[in-house]
Tab-separated table of C-alpha atoms in Angstrom:
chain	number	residue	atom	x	y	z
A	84	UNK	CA	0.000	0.000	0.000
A	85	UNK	CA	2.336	2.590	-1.301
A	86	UNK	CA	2.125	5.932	0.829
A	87	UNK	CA	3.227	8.512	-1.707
A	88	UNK	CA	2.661	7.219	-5.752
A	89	UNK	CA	3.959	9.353	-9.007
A	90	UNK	CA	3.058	8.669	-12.151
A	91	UNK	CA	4.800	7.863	-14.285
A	92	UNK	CA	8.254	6.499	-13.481
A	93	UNK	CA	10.306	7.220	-16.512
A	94	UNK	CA	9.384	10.341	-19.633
A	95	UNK	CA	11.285	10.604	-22.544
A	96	UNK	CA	9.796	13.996	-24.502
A	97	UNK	CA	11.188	16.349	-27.270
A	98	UNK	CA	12.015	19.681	-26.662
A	99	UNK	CA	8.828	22.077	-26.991
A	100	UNK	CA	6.235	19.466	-25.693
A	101	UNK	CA	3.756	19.263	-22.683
A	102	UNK	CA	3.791	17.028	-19.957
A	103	UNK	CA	2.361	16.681	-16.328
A	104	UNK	CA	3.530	14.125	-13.766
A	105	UNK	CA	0.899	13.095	-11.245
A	106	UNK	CA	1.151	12.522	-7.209
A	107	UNK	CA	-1.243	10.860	-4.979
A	108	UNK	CA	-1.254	10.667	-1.126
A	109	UNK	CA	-2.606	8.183	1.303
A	110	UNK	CA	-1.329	9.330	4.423
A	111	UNK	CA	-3.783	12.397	5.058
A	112	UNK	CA	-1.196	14.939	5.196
A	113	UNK	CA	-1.987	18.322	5.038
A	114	UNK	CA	0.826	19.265	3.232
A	115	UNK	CA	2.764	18.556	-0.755
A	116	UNK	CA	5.517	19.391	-2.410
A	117	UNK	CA	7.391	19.330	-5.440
A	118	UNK	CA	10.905	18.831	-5.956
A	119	UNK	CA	13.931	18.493	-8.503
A	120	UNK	CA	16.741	16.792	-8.409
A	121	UNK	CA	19.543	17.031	-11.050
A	122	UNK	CA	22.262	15.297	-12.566
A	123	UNK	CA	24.484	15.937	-9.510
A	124	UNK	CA	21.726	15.145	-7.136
A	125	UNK	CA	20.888	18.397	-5.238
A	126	UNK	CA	17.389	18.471	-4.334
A	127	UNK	CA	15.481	21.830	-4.780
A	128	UNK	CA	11.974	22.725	-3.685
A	129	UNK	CA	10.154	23.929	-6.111
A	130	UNK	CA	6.231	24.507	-4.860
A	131	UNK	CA	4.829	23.874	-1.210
A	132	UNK	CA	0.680	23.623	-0.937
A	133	UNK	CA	-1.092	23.323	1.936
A	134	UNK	CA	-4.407	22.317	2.253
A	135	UNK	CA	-4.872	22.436	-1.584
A	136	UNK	CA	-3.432	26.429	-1.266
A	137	UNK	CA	-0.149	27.248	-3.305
A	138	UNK	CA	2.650	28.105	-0.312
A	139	UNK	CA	5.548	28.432	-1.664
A	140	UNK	CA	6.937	29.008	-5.793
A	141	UNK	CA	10.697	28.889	-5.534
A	142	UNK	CA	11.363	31.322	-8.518
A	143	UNK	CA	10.458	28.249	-10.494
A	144	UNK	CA	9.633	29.351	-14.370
A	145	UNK	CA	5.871	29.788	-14.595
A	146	UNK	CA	6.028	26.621	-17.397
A	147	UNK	CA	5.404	24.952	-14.470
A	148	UNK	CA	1.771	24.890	-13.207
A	149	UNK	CA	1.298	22.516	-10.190
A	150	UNK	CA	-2.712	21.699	-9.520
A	151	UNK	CA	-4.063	20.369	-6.841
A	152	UNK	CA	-7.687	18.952	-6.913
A	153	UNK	CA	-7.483	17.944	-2.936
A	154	UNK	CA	-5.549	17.363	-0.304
A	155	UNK	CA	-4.281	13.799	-2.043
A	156	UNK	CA	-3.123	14.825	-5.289
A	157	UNK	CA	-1.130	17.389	-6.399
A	158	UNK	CA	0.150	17.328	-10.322
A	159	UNK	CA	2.602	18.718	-11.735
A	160	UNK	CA	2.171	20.657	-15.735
A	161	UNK	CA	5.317	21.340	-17.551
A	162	UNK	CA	4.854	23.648	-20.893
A	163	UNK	CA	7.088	24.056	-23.460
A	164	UNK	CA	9.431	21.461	-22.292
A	165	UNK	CA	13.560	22.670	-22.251
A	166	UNK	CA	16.580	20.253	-21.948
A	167	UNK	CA	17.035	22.273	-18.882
A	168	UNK	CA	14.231	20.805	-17.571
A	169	UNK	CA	15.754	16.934	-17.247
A	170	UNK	CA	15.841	16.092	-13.807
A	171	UNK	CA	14.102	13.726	-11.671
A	172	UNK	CA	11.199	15.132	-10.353
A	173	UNK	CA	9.883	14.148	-6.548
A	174	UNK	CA	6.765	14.723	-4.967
A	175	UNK	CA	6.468	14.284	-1.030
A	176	UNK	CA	4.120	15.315	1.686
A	177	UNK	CA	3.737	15.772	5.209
A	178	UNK	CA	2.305	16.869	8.527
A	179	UNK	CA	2.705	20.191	9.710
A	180	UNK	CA	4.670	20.727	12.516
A	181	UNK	CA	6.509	23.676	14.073
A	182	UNK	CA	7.816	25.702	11.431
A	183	UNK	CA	5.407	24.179	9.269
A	184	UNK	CA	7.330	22.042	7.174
A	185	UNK	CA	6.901	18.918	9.175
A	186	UNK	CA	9.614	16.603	10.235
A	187	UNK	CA	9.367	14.116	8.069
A	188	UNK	CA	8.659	14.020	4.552
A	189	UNK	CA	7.349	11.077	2.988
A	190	UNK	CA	8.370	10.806	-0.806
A	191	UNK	CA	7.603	9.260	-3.646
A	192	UNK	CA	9.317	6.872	-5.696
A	193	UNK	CA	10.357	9.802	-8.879
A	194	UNK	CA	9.694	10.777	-12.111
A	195	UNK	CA	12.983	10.684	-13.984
A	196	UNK	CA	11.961	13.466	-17.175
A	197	UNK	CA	14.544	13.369	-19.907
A	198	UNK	CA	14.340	15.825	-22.710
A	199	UNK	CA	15.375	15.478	-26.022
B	279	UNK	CA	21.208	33.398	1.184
B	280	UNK	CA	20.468	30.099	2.764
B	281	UNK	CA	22.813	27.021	2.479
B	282	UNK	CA	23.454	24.155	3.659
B	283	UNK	CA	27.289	22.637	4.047
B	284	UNK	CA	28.160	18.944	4.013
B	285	UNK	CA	31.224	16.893	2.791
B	286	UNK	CA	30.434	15.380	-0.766
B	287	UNK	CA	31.724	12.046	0.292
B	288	UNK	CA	32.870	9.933	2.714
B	289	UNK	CA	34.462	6.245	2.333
B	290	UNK	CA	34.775	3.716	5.490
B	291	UNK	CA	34.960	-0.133	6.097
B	292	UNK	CA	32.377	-2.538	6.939
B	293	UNK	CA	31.887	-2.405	10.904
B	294	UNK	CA	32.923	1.247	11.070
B	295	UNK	CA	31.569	4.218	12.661
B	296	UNK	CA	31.173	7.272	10.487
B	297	UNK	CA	29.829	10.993	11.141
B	298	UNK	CA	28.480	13.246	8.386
B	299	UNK	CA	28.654	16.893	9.383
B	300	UNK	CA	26.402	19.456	8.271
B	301	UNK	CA	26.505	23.030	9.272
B	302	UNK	CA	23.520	25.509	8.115
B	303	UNK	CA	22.879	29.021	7.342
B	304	UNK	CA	19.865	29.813	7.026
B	305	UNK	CA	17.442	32.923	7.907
B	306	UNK	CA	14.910	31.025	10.345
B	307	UNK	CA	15.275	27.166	12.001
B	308	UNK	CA	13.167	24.743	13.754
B	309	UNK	CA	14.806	22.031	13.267
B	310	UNK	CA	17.499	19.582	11.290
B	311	UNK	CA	16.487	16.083	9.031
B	312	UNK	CA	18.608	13.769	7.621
B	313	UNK	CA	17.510	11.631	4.801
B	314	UNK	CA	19.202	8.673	2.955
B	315	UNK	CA	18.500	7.752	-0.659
B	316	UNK	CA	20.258	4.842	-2.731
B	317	UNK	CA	20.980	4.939	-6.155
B	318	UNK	CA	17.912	5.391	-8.544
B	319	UNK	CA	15.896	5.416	-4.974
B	320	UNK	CA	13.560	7.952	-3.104
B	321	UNK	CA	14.924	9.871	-0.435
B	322	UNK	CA	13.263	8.443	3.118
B	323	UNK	CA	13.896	9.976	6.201
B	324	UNK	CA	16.482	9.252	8.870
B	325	UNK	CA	15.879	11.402	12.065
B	326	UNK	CA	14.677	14.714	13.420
B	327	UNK	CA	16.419	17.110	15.875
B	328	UNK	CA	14.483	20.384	17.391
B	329	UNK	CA	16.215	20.438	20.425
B	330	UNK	CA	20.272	20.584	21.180
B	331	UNK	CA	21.396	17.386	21.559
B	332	UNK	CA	21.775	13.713	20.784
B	333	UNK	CA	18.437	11.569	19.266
B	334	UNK	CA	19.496	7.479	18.720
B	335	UNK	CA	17.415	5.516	16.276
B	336	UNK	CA	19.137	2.257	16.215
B	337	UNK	CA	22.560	2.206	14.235
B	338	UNK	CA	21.492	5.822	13.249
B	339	UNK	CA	22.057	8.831	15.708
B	340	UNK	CA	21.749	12.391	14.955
B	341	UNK	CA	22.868	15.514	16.802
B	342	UNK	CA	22.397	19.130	16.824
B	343	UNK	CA	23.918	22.224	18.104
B	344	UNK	CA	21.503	25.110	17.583
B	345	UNK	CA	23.994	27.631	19.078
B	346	UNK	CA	27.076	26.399	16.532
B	347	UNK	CA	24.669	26.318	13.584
B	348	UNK	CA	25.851	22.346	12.910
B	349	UNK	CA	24.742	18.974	13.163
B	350	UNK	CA	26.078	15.570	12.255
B	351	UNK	CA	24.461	11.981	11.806
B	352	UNK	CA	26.442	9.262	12.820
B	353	UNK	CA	26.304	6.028	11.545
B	354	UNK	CA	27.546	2.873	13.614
B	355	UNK	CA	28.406	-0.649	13.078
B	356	UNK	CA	28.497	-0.076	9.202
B	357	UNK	CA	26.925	-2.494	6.766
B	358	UNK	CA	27.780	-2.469	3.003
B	359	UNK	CA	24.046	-1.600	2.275
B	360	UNK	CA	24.541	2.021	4.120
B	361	UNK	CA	26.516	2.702	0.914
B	362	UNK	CA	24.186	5.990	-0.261
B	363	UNK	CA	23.798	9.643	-0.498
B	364	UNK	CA	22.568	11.268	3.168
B	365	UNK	CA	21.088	14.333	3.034
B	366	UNK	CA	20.900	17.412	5.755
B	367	UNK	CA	17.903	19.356	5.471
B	368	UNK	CA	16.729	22.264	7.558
B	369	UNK	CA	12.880	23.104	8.353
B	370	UNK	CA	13.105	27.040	7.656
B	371	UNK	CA	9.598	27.248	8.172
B	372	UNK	CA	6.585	28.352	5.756
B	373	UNK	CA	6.584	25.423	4.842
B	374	UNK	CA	9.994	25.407	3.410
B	375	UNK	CA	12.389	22.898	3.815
B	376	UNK	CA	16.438	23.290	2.337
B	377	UNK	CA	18.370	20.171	1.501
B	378	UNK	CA	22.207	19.929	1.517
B	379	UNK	CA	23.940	18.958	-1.588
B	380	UNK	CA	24.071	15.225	-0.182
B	381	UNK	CA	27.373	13.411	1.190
B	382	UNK	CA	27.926	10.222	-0.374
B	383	UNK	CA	29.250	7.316	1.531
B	384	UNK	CA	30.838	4.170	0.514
B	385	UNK	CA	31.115	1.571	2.639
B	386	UNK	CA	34.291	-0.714	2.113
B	387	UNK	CA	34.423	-4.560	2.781
């Protein structure tokens, strides 16, 4: 019973094209993120939402639309796809705690996006 | 700006002990995570410190000095499958959580 799924696994995409990566949550958390992880592994938030409410946009290009529909699910829409934009791509959630972040973060298992 | 500092790898032999620094700079704090993730994995979480001082989760203990701006994780009785990247991250709050750039360890037979 996987706690945090992303669909799908692997994309392979041409420059120019439109994509959106999915993220479900069965753990009731309040809170989702988004983040990106590239070639040399740093991982950088790009979007917090809370409660279905956009927190946090890290100066991420506005190609990138996350949605979220409820609490559960929050998706990910990529326009106008770069080669910039290969990375794996990680959605997580949690609890809030103090500071609001949470302590732990739950993630799920990727979404490695290559770009042709 | 905000940043987190950690060595970008560490090697050590089967049986070992091992501690992965991580100091932090950052414009609020509530508190330090550390997170593994193997190759091609997910990252999943390690520990949590709020509060100065020591927290032991099994082989896995992780410390924090609020005051010196620095914790480490320390990793005992080494096993070849610790062999991964571990991650500092610091809960900044509004929601906002900064990762290190990851120290990767080897473990050695």
């Amino acid at each position: 019973d996987t706690a945090v799924s992303q669909t799908p696994k692997y994309l392979v995409t041409q420059m120019g094209n439109d994509k959106s990566i999915k993220c479900e949550q069965n753990l009731g958390h309040d809170t989702m993120y988004w983040y990106k992880q590239d070639s040399k592994k740093f991982l950088k938030i790009m979007f917090s939402y809370n409660n279905k409410e956009l927190i946090i946009n890290e100066t991420v290009p506005n190609r990138f639309s996350p949605k979220s529909p409820d609490k559960a699910h929050l998706n990910l829409h990529i326009n106008s796809l770069e080669l910039g934009d290969s990375a794996v791509y990680f959605c997580a959630s949690s609890q809030p705690g103090p500071g609001l972040a949470g302590e732990q973060q739950y993630f799920g298992p990727g979404t490695r996006l290559t770009v042709l | 700006g905000q940043s987190l500092e950690q060595p970008s790898e560490v090697t050590a032999v089967e049986g070992a002990i091992v501690q992965i620094n991580c100091t932090y700079q950052t414009s609020g704090f509530y508190g330090l995570s550390w997170y593994q993730q193997h190759d091609g994995g997910a990252p999943t979480f390690l520990s949590y410190n709020a509060l100065d001082g020591l927290e032991e989760t099994g082989r896995f203990s992780s410390f924090l000095s609020r005051s010196d701006s620095y914790g480490y994780l320390l990793l005992q009785e080494l096993q070849m499958k610790d062999s991964a990247s571990y991650f500092c991250a610091a809960n900044t709050g509004g929601f906002k959580t900064i990762f290190g750039a990851g120290t990767r360890l080897f473990v050695k037979a």
